[in-house]
Short mmCIF file of C-alpha atoms in Angstrom, two decimals:
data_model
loop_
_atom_site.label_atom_id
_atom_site.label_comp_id
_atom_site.label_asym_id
_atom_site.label_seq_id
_atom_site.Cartn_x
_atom_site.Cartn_y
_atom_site.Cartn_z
CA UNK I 1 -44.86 48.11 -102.45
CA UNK I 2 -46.65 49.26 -105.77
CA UNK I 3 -44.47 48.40 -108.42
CA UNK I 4 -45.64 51.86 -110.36
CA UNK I 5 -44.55 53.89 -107.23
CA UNK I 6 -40.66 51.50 -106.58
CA UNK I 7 -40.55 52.25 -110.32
CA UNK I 8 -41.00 56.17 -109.96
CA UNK I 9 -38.92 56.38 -107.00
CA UNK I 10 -36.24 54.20 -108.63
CA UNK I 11 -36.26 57.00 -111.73
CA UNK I 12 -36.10 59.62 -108.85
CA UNK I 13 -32.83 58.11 -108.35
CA UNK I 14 -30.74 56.41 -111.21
CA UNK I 15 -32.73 58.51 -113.63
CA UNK I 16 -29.70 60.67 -114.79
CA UNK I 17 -27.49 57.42 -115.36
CA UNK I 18 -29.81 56.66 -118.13
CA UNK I 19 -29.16 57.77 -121.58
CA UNK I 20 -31.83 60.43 -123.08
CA UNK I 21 -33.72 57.81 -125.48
CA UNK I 22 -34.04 55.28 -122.02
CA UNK I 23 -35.20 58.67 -119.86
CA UNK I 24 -37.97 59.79 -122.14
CA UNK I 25 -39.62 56.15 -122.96
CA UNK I 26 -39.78 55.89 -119.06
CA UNK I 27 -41.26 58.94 -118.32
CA UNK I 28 -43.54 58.84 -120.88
CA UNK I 29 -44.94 55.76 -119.75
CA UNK I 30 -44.87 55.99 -116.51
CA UNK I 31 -45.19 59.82 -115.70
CA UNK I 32 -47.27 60.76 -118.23
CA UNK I 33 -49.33 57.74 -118.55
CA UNK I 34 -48.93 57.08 -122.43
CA UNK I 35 -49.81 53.85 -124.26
CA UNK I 36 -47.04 51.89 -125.86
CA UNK I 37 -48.76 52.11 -129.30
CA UNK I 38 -47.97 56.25 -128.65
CA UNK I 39 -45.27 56.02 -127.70
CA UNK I 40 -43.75 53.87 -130.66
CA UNK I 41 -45.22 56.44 -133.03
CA UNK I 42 -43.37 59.66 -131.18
CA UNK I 43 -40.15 57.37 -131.70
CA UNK I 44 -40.29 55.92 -135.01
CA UNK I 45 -39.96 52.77 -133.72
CA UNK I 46 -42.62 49.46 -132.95
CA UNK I 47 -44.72 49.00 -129.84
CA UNK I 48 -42.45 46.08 -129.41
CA UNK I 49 -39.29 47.86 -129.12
CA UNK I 50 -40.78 50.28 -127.05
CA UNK I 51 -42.08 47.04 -124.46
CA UNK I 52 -38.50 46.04 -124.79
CA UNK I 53 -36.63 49.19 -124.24
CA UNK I 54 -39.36 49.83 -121.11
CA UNK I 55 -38.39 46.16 -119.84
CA UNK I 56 -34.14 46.11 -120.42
CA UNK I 57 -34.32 49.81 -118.00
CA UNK I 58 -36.57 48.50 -115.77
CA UNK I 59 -33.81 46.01 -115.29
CA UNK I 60 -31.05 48.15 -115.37
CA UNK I 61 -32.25 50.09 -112.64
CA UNK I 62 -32.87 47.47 -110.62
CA UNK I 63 -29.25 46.27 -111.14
CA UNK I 64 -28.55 49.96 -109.89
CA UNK I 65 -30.11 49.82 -106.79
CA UNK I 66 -28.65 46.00 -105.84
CA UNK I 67 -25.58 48.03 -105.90
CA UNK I 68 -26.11 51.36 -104.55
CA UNK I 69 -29.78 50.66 -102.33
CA UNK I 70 -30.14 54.27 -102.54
CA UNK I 71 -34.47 53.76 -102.48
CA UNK I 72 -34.04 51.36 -99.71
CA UNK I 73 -31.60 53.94 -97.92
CA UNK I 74 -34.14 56.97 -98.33
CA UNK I 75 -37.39 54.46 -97.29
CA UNK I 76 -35.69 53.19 -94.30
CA UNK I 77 -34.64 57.23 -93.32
CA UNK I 78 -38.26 58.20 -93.86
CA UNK I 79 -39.39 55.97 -91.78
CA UNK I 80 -37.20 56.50 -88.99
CA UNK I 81 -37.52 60.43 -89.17
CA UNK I 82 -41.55 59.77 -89.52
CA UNK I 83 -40.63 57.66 -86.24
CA UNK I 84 -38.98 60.40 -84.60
CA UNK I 85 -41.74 62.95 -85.56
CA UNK I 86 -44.27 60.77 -83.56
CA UNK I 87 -41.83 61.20 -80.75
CA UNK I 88 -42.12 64.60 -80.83
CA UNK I 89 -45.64 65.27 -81.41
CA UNK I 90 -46.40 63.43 -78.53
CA UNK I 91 -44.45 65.56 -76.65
CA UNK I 92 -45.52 68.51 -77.81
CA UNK I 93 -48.84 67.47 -76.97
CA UNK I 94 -47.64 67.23 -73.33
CA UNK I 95 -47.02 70.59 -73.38
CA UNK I 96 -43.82 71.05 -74.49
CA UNK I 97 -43.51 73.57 -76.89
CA UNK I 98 -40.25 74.26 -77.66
CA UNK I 99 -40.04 70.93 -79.40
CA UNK I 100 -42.68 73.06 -82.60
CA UNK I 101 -39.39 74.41 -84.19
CA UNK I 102 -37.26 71.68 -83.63
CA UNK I 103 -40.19 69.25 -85.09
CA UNK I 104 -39.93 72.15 -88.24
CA UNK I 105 -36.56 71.30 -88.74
CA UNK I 106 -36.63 67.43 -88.27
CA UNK I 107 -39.56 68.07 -91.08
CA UNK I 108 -37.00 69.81 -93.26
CA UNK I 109 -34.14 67.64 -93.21
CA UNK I 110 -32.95 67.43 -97.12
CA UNK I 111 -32.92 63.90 -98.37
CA UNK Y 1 -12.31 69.96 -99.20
CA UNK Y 2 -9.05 67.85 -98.87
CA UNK Y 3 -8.60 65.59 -102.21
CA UNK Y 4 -7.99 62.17 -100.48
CA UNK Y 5 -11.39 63.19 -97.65
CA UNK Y 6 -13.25 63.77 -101.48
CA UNK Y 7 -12.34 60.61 -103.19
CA UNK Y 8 -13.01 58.58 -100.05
CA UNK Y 9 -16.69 59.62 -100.23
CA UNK Y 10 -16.96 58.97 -103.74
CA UNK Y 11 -15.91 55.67 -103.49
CA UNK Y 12 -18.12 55.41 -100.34
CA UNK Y 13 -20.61 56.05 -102.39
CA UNK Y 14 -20.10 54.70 -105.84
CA UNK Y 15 -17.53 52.37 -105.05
CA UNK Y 16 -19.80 49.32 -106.09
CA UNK Y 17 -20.43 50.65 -109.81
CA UNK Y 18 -16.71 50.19 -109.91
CA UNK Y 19 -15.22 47.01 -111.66
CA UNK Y 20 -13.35 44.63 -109.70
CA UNK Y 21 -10.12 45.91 -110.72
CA UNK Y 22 -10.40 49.56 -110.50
CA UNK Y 23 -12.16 48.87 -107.02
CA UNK Y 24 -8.89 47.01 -105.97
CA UNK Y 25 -6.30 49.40 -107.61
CA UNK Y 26 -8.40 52.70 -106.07
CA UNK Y 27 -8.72 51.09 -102.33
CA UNK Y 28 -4.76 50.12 -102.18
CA UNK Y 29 -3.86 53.19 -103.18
CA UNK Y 30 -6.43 55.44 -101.22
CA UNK Y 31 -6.99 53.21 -98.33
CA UNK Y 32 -3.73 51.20 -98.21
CA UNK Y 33 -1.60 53.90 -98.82
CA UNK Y 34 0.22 51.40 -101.15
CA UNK Y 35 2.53 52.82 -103.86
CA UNK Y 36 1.98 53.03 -107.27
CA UNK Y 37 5.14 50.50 -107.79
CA UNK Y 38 3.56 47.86 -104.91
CA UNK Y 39 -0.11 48.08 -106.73
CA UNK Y 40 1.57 47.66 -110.32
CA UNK Y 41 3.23 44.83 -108.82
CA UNK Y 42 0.65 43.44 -107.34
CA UNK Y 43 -2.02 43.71 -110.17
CA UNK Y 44 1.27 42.45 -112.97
CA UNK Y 45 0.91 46.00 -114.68
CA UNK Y 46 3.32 48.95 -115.28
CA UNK Y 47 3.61 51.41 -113.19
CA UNK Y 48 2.15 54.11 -115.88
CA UNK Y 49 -1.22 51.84 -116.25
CA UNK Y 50 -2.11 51.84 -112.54
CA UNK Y 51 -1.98 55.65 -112.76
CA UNK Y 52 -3.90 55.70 -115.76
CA UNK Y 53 -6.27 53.79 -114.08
CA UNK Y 54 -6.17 55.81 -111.15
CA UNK Y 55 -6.85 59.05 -112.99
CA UNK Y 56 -9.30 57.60 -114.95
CA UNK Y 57 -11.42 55.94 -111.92
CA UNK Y 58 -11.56 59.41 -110.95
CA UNK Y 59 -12.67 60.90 -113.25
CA UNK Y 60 -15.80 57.76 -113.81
CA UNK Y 61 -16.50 58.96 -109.80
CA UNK Y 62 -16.43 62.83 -110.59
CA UNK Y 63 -18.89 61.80 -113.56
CA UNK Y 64 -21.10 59.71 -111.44
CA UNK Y 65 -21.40 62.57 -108.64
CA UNK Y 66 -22.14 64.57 -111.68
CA UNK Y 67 -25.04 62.92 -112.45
CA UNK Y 68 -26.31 61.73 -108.63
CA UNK Y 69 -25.13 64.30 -106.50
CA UNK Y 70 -24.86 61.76 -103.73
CA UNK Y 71 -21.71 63.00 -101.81
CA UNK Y 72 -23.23 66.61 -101.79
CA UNK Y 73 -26.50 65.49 -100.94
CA UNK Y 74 -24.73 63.72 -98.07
CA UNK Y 75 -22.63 66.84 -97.09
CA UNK Y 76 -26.01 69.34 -97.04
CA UNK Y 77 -27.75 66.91 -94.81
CA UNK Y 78 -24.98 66.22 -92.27
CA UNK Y 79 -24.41 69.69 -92.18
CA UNK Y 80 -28.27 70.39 -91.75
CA UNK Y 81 -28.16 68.00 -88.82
CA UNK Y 82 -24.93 69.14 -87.07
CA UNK Y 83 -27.39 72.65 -86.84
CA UNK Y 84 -30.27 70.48 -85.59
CA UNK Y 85 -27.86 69.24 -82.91
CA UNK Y 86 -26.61 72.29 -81.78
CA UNK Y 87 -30.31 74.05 -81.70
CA UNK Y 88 -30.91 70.32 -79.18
CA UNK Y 89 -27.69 71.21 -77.04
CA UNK Y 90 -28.55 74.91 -76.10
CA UNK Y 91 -32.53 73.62 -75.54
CA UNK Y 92 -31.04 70.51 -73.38
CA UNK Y 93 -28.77 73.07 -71.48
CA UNK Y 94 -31.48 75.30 -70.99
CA UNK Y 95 -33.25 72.52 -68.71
CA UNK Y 96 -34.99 71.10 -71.11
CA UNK Y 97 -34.32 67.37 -70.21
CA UNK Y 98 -36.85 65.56 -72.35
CA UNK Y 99 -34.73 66.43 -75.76
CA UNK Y 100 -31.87 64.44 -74.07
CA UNK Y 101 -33.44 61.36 -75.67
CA UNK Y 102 -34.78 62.98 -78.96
CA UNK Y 103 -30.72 64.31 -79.63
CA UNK Y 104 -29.80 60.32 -79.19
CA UNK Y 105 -32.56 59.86 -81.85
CA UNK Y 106 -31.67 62.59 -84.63
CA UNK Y 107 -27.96 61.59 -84.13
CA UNK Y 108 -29.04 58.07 -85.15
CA UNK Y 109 -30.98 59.51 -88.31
CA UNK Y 110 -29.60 57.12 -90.48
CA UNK Y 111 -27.44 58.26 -93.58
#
């Protein structure tokens, strides 16, 4: 998997266990596509702290999800429901069209 | 919701940020249905710290859901499905045979 993408999707999940300093850094560099250089100078603080900081909760998350697996949990649920989805567009397409609102709410099954 | 049915799910689900020790003191006493004297026993601890501990695990779980929202995330969906089901049972009943096998799938949705 892109790491860019596993590292968005693990700040989807842990985000709110990190403290506010940890939070912004992240999304700043990986949401809003900042440099490090700009993002040392909206902190006060060097472009190496701001590497280091970036790499200590990249690891913490990680260590998050070897515990909780919550982004392997939701991958492995998307792809069954995307499974069952296939299921029932191919039946659908054999004419059975009662399955259109029950494929609307397999669709909106909350995560 | 019935308090020992909430805590169970909390320490379904954040059980593993636990430490070792608060892990071992929370399962014997929600799980085991161990007394506070047997745990404090157990553990070589007063009776007064293993329901300090107790209250205070509790209160690191309430903080955690807090933050993740996993058991209520977990509640919506189940509930969301149990409707799903239901909308499957009166099609199936109906005559409409085919959904037999897509029920068997959505009840497998995994968690």
């Amino acid at each position: 998997m892109d790491k860019i993408y596993y590292i968005t999707l693990l700040l989807d999940f842990y985000g709110e266990l990190l403290t506010c300093k940890q939070k912004s850094v992240m999304s700043r560099y990986y949401f809003d596509d900042c440099s490090l250089n700009e993002i040392a100078e909206e902190h006060s603080i060097t472009r190496q702290a701001v590497q280091d900081m970036i790499k200590r909760t990249e690891k913490l998350l990680k260590q998050y999800e070897d515990k909780l697996l919550l982004v392997d949990k939701y991958l492995k649920r998307r792809e069954y429901v995307e499974g069952l989805l296939t299921e029932l567009d191919s039946l659908i397409e054999k004419g059975n069209s009662e399955l259109v609102n029950i494929k609307d709410l397999v669709k909106n099954i909350p995560d």
